[in-house]
XYZ file of C-alpha atoms in Angstrom:
470
model
C 2.312 186.101 158.156
C 1.670 183.694 155.397
C -0.709 183.339 152.380
C -3.470 181.009 152.159
C -2.994 178.351 148.957
C -6.602 178.888 148.064
C -7.474 182.531 147.859
C -4.028 184.295 148.851
C -5.138 185.906 151.786
C -2.479 186.808 154.424
C -3.396 184.863 157.654
C -1.381 184.664 160.978
C 1.387 181.809 161.085
C -0.304 179.990 164.063
C -3.887 179.779 162.050
C -4.883 176.407 160.911
C -8.221 177.631 158.804
C -8.041 180.606 156.292
C -10.897 183.137 157.862
C -11.619 184.267 154.210
C -12.446 181.015 152.452
C -12.328 178.308 155.159
C -9.389 176.635 153.553
C -7.367 174.143 155.870
C -3.803 175.406 156.520
C -2.412 172.077 158.422
C -2.021 169.989 155.442
C 0.368 172.964 154.064
C 2.238 173.041 157.125
C 2.620 169.243 157.022
C 4.005 169.599 153.290
C 6.463 172.047 154.192
C 7.883 170.189 157.204
C 8.096 167.179 155.268
C 9.652 168.892 152.589
C 12.291 170.453 154.672
C 13.004 166.890 155.921
C 13.241 165.736 152.889
C 15.809 168.347 152.211
C 17.896 167.862 155.307
C 18.183 164.398 154.681
C 19.492 165.026 151.254
C 21.907 167.385 152.494
C 22.997 164.703 154.838
C 23.490 162.159 152.052
C 25.205 164.580 150.066
C 27.527 165.752 152.994
C 28.428 162.247 153.516
C 29.006 161.455 149.840
C 31.172 164.644 149.801
C 33.256 163.767 152.723
C 33.872 160.077 151.208
C 35.074 161.669 147.882
C 37.542 163.732 149.861
C 38.990 161.128 151.590
C 39.611 159.493 148.341
C 41.139 162.474 146.722
C 43.204 162.877 149.644
C 44.515 159.308 149.429
C 45.183 159.695 145.463
C 46.993 163.037 145.453
C 50.181 161.988 147.284
C 50.347 158.881 144.839
C 50.164 160.848 141.958
C 52.523 163.444 143.085
C 55.104 160.708 143.863
C 54.583 159.164 140.518
C 54.855 162.200 138.570
C 58.201 163.197 140.494
C 59.579 159.785 139.598
C 58.479 160.527 135.722
C 60.289 163.562 136.036
C 63.424 162.198 137.324
C 63.462 159.597 134.915
C 63.217 162.332 132.296
C 65.929 164.046 133.988
C 68.257 161.618 134.169
C 68.149 160.460 130.437
C 68.835 163.826 129.725
C 71.600 164.164 131.861
C 72.791 160.907 130.626
C 72.650 162.175 127.073
C 74.940 165.106 127.523
C 76.982 164.145 130.601
C 77.798 160.368 130.510
C 81.336 159.469 129.622
C 80.114 158.213 125.978
C 78.073 161.436 125.642
C 81.175 163.573 126.606
C 83.142 161.555 124.209
C 80.613 162.073 121.369
C 80.637 165.859 121.737
C 84.500 165.908 120.805
C 84.049 163.290 118.256
C 81.382 165.032 116.365
C 82.842 168.575 116.649
C 86.107 166.867 114.904
C 84.130 164.992 112.446
C 82.284 168.244 111.676
C 85.277 170.312 111.376
C 84.089 172.706 114.145
C 87.228 174.178 114.894
C 85.720 176.631 117.377
C 84.092 173.599 119.456
C 87.389 171.856 119.408
C 89.507 174.802 120.559
C 86.968 175.371 123.642
C 87.214 171.485 124.443
C 90.841 171.265 123.944
C 91.673 174.476 125.780
C 92.664 174.744 129.411
C 93.793 177.373 132.054
C 97.522 176.718 131.195
C 97.167 176.036 127.471
C 94.599 178.148 125.145
C 94.092 176.582 121.825
C 92.794 178.910 119.116
C 90.671 177.893 116.211
C 93.587 177.751 113.685
C 95.168 175.415 115.871
C 92.274 173.249 116.385
C 91.952 173.384 112.333
C 95.387 171.868 112.037
C 94.638 169.381 114.640
C 91.477 167.991 112.798
C 93.306 167.680 109.667
C 96.330 165.800 111.445
C 93.764 163.658 113.110
C 91.717 162.822 109.904
C 95.269 162.316 108.118
C 97.184 160.363 110.558
C 94.635 158.233 112.487
C 91.582 158.204 110.324
C 88.039 159.384 111.417
C 87.110 155.594 111.702
C 89.889 154.389 113.587
C 89.793 157.511 115.859
C 85.974 157.020 116.386
C 86.433 153.497 117.457
C 89.705 154.106 119.631
C 87.891 156.898 121.602
C 85.020 154.762 122.263
C 87.009 151.707 123.401
C 89.126 154.148 125.456
C 86.252 155.755 126.990
C 84.402 152.711 128.059
C 87.807 150.954 129.427
C 88.348 153.585 131.849
C 84.393 153.909 132.838
C 84.887 150.464 133.640
C 88.048 150.394 135.327
C 88.467 151.349 138.880
C 92.323 151.875 138.810
C 92.941 153.194 135.530
C 92.583 156.970 135.346
C 94.086 157.851 131.778
C 95.064 156.721 128.629
C 96.075 158.050 125.120
C 95.097 158.008 121.819
C 97.681 157.413 118.938
C 98.425 157.784 115.454
C 99.437 155.025 112.894
C 103.199 155.900 113.910
C 102.581 155.371 117.513
C 102.558 159.196 118.398
C 100.260 160.310 121.362
C 97.507 162.586 119.852
C 94.904 162.595 122.646
C 94.918 162.087 126.446
C 91.323 160.639 127.824
C 91.359 160.783 131.546
C 88.747 160.445 134.457
C 88.335 163.862 136.264
C 85.961 163.455 139.277
C 82.288 162.904 138.582
C 79.266 164.868 137.277
C 76.163 165.211 139.487
C 77.614 162.395 141.629
C 76.490 159.739 138.961
C 78.734 159.829 135.960
C 82.404 159.745 135.570
C 83.780 163.328 134.156
C 85.790 162.720 131.232
C 88.815 165.275 130.481
C 90.191 165.250 126.682
C 93.597 166.651 126.129
C 95.713 167.112 123.378
C 99.650 166.496 124.399
C 101.961 169.541 123.325
C 105.494 169.999 121.737
C 107.789 172.802 121.447
C 108.457 173.875 117.894
C 112.328 175.461 117.864
C 114.231 177.349 115.503
C 117.947 178.191 115.412
C 118.651 181.162 113.317
C 122.143 181.907 111.733
C 121.760 185.569 112.795
C 119.994 187.346 115.837
C 116.165 187.418 114.769
C 112.779 188.621 116.211
C 109.881 186.588 115.035
C 106.146 187.622 115.153
C 103.191 185.079 114.848
C 99.763 184.288 116.228
C 99.437 181.490 118.922
C 96.635 181.089 121.185
C 94.532 183.723 119.655
C 97.052 186.512 120.485
C 100.166 188.064 118.589
C 103.141 186.610 119.952
C 106.898 187.835 119.616
C 110.157 185.672 120.115
C 113.516 186.765 120.264
C 116.216 184.310 119.255
C 119.795 184.615 119.502
C 122.109 183.727 116.485
C 123.080 180.013 116.545
C 121.039 179.095 119.680
C 118.005 176.763 119.739
C 115.000 178.770 120.843
C 111.262 177.435 121.354
C 108.249 179.401 119.970
C 105.806 177.892 122.532
C 103.385 175.022 123.068
C 101.630 173.427 120.301
C 99.228 170.690 120.021
C 99.496 168.145 117.273
C 99.395 169.109 113.736
C 100.946 170.126 110.388
C 101.397 173.825 110.678
C 101.959 176.461 108.170
C 101.793 179.699 110.576
C 101.697 183.081 109.034
C 104.646 185.110 110.440
C 107.306 188.095 110.122
C 110.856 187.635 110.878
C 112.982 190.734 111.401
C 117.094 190.621 111.319
C 119.450 193.419 110.692
C 118.900 192.846 106.975
C 115.387 193.809 107.108
C 112.015 192.606 107.667
C 110.729 189.286 106.121
C 107.154 187.904 105.380
C 106.351 183.952 104.967
C 105.600 181.224 107.105
C 106.780 178.992 109.977
C 106.261 175.265 109.067
C 106.402 172.295 111.206
C 104.957 168.856 111.298
C 104.573 166.714 114.412
C 105.148 163.588 112.343
C 108.529 164.623 111.728
C 109.373 164.311 115.710
C 109.863 161.582 118.001
C 110.975 164.068 120.914
C 109.352 166.712 123.033
C 110.525 169.295 120.177
C 109.827 169.682 116.549
C 112.033 171.586 114.080
C 110.724 174.511 112.141
C 111.245 175.055 108.725
C 111.437 178.656 107.890
C 109.605 179.422 104.695
C 110.150 183.527 104.015
C 110.436 185.712 100.890
C 114.176 185.893 100.981
C 117.280 186.102 98.831
C 120.774 185.083 99.301
C 123.855 187.071 97.242
C 126.657 185.118 95.769
C 129.363 188.025 94.963
C 132.227 187.897 92.765
C 135.058 190.382 92.579
C 136.532 191.094 89.219
C 140.034 192.814 89.024
C 140.583 192.245 92.614
C 143.588 189.853 92.353
C 146.278 192.631 93.786
C 144.285 193.125 96.649
C 145.146 191.685 100.096
C 142.670 188.878 101.307
C 142.141 190.482 104.818
C 141.465 193.725 103.273
C 138.533 192.655 101.048
C 135.004 194.011 102.103
C 131.826 194.103 100.575
C 128.861 196.776 101.554
C 125.565 195.805 101.179
C 122.818 198.427 102.173
C 125.372 200.462 103.966
C 126.506 197.537 106.185
C 130.318 196.240 105.790
C 131.355 192.885 105.968
C 134.208 190.688 105.297
C 134.589 189.298 101.842
C 135.157 185.585 101.130
C 134.977 183.899 97.873
C 132.835 181.014 98.941
C 130.516 183.209 101.368
C 127.011 183.383 100.945
C 125.631 186.509 101.925
C 122.050 187.148 103.384
C 119.380 186.486 103.376
C 117.723 189.800 102.380
C 114.201 190.627 101.886
C 112.978 190.016 98.287
C 110.665 193.292 98.397
C 113.300 195.917 98.494
C 115.979 196.698 96.120
C 119.824 196.021 97.377
C 122.809 198.224 96.919
C 126.170 196.409 96.827
C 129.691 197.469 96.482
C 133.354 196.223 97.403
C 136.723 197.504 98.551
C 140.113 196.194 99.337
C 143.651 197.479 100.011
C 146.813 196.997 98.134
C 150.240 198.404 99.437
C 148.180 200.404 102.122
C 145.837 202.017 99.687
C 142.187 201.333 99.748
C 140.353 200.763 96.373
C 136.452 201.074 95.607
C 134.551 198.705 93.091
C 131.688 199.910 91.185
C 128.149 200.226 92.956
C 125.315 198.002 91.718
C 121.661 198.203 92.910
C 119.627 195.240 92.595
C 115.950 195.760 91.799
C 113.465 193.682 94.213
C 111.922 192.324 90.932
C 115.110 190.670 90.074
C 116.041 189.318 93.190
C 115.956 185.468 93.454
C 116.439 182.643 96.126
C 120.248 182.641 94.809
C 121.229 185.850 93.342
C 124.646 186.036 91.858
C 126.481 189.538 91.621
C 129.845 190.751 89.977
C 131.697 193.806 91.220
C 134.385 195.419 88.917
C 137.639 197.044 90.418
C 139.786 199.083 88.210
C 142.473 196.717 87.752
C 144.963 199.046 85.666
C 144.914 201.465 88.504
C 145.903 198.962 91.251
C 148.401 197.324 89.067
C 149.960 200.918 88.434
C 150.008 201.653 92.076
C 151.029 198.239 93.079
C 153.973 198.529 90.765
C 155.129 201.916 91.852
C 155.037 201.030 95.521
C 157.150 197.793 95.131
C 159.615 199.787 93.634
C 159.518 202.146 96.596
C 159.446 199.269 99.164
C 162.428 197.636 97.427
C 164.294 200.752 98.024
C 162.690 200.979 101.667
C 163.574 197.287 102.285
C 167.028 197.880 101.281
C 167.445 201.045 103.678
C 166.057 198.758 106.315
C 168.300 196.097 105.482
C 171.044 198.411 106.159
C 169.487 199.813 109.406
C 169.050 196.272 110.862
C 172.349 195.154 110.004
C 173.811 198.009 111.953
C 171.322 197.840 114.753
C 172.299 194.035 115.268
C 175.922 194.595 115.677
C 175.566 197.669 117.975
C 172.935 195.188 120.039
C 175.764 192.758 120.357
C 178.064 195.196 121.484
C 175.659 197.041 124.081
C 174.966 193.693 125.543
C 178.731 192.647 125.802
C 179.539 196.044 127.567
C 176.372 196.549 129.236
C 175.989 200.020 127.806
C 173.080 201.530 126.485
C 174.535 204.434 124.722
C 175.825 202.126 122.019
C 172.398 201.667 120.779
C 170.272 204.480 122.002
C 170.264 206.275 118.691
C 168.367 203.529 117.175
C 165.256 204.514 119.084
C 162.938 207.325 119.375
C 163.590 208.943 122.769
C 161.171 207.950 125.523
C 159.126 205.695 122.988
C 158.222 202.257 124.481
C 160.927 200.533 122.855
C 163.622 203.130 124.167
C 162.505 202.391 127.807
C 162.263 198.686 127.017
C 165.790 198.453 125.760
C 167.180 200.565 128.634
C 165.522 198.405 131.164
C 167.109 195.371 129.517
C 170.539 196.463 129.694
C 170.185 197.484 133.385
C 168.812 194.011 134.340
C 171.104 192.262 131.736
C 168.206 190.743 130.047
C 169.243 192.097 126.670
C 168.342 189.547 123.744
C 170.501 189.793 120.327
C 169.393 189.964 116.986
C 171.494 187.550 114.901
C 171.111 187.549 111.072
C 168.215 189.721 110.588
C 166.132 189.723 107.199
C 163.645 192.091 106.278
C 160.628 190.541 104.791
C 158.275 193.242 104.239
C 158.112 197.088 104.682
C 155.422 199.532 104.144
C 155.336 203.192 104.622
C 152.079 205.522 105.280
C 153.274 209.100 106.098
C 156.354 209.164 108.475
C 155.375 205.822 110.019
C 157.206 202.686 108.634
C 156.219 198.950 109.664
C 158.193 196.233 108.641
C 158.742 192.452 109.245
C 162.121 191.252 110.271
C 163.159 187.597 110.390
C 166.181 186.729 112.627
C 167.748 183.570 114.732
C 166.982 184.040 118.346
C 169.435 182.391 120.941
C 168.019 178.799 120.497
C 168.762 178.902 116.806
C 165.178 179.223 115.822
C 163.944 181.638 113.219
C 161.377 184.155 114.905
C 159.534 186.921 113.182
C 159.013 190.257 114.846
C 157.139 193.080 113.536
C 158.565 196.933 114.308
C 157.201 200.149 113.778
C 159.803 202.918 112.769
C 159.834 206.620 111.877
C 162.046 208.537 109.508
C 164.812 210.036 111.640
C 165.607 213.549 111.328
C 169.433 213.020 111.629
C 172.114 210.237 112.352
C 170.664 206.972 111.275
C 167.990 206.688 108.639
C 165.087 205.453 111.047
C 164.197 205.267 114.731
C 162.492 202.424 116.189
C 159.309 203.304 118.123
C 158.047 199.710 119.190
C 158.259 195.814 118.552
C 155.856 192.962 118.547
C 156.782 189.410 118.801
C-alpha cells in the first residue's frame, strides 16, 4: 500500500491513479526511482572515494611508524650516550669527586675483592684535591679516557700525583650495549704496616666493618689494603699493659713501595723510674712492679706505654747479700700521667747498709773457713789422684750427692783433675746451704772459676760438697 500525495488516501502499489481524487501516481514513482538511482550513484561515488582514502592511509602508516621508530632510536642513542659513553662514565666519577660525594665514590671504586667505605672515599677525595688538584685531575681523566677510547691496543692507563704516584687506574672492560667502551675506574691499593714492641691487638673500621689485627712483638704486620689517602683512623689497641684509644695515622705520600708505615697516635704514658737508696742492691736483682707485673730494672730503661686514663701503681725490690728489700709504693693518678712521666722510688738505705755490714762480717768469717776447707780439699785431691783412692776425699762430700758420685767415678776412670791454689772469691749462706765461687789454676795453667754448693757438716770437716758448676 502507498498513499496518494494529493489526498492521502491509501491505494494499491500497482495503481497509477488515485481512486478518490484522480491524482496520477506515475510521476511519484518516477521521482522515487530517480531519487533511488541518485542515492545509489552517490553511494558508489563515496565508496570509491573511501577506498582511495584507505589505500593512501595504508601506504602512509608504515612510513610514519618507521619514522617514529627512527626518532625513538635517535632519542635512545643520545640518552645512552649521555650515561654510558666513556666520557659520560668518566664524568660521573669526576662529578662525584668534585662534589665530595663519598658514598658515590665508594660505590664507583669498590670491587668484589676490595670494598671501599665512605670514610676511605673521603680520604681519597681529599688526597686527589691536594696531591693532584681538581683541574689537573679532570684534564688527566678526560685525556686518558679519550686515548683509550681511540686506541685499539691500549687497555689501561694510570692517573698520577705530582710526585708520580699512581692514584687511579683507568681501563677498558668490554662494551656497553654493543656500542660504547665500558670503562673501569680502580684505585690502586697499599698495605699500611705496624711493628709494635710488644704483642698488640688492634681494632678499627675498614671496608665498612670492624676489623681486628693481631701483631706480634717486633714483627711487621699489615693492617689490610687501602686506597690512596692521608688517613687518621680511629682505633683501639690492647697490650698486656691495658687498652688504649687513639688513631692509626698513615699517608700514601710518604711511601714509594707497596707498603706505608703507620704512626700510632694513642693516649699513652711512658715511665722513667729512678731508685733512691738502692746502691747496695745487686743490679741483677733489681725489679720494678707496675700494676702487679714484675719486670727487670735498668736505670736507662723506659717502661710502658700505659693508658693515660687509668691510675698506675709502682714499687721496686732488690736483693743485698741474699735478702730482698722493697721500696715505697707510689700511685700515679691518671690526671698526672704525661707522655713521659718521671717517678722516684725510695728504699730504706739505712736498713740495707746495716744488713750488708752484718753479712759482710759473717761472710768474711765464712770465707776464712771455706779457704781452710778448700786448702785441705786441694791437698787431699792430689793424694787421691796419685793413689787412686777415693777414700782419701770421700769425707769432703755429702754421701750419694751428685758430686760424691762424680768424683768416685773420676777416680775409677783415672780422670780426676787436681785443684791447684784455690782462692775463695765470694761466699753466701742461706739456711744450711752455702754458695761459693772459687778460683783455681787448672792443669793448663789457666785461672778457672767454679761455683760450689755446700752444706754445714754435722761432724768431721766443717762442710760437705754437694755439687759443682764450671
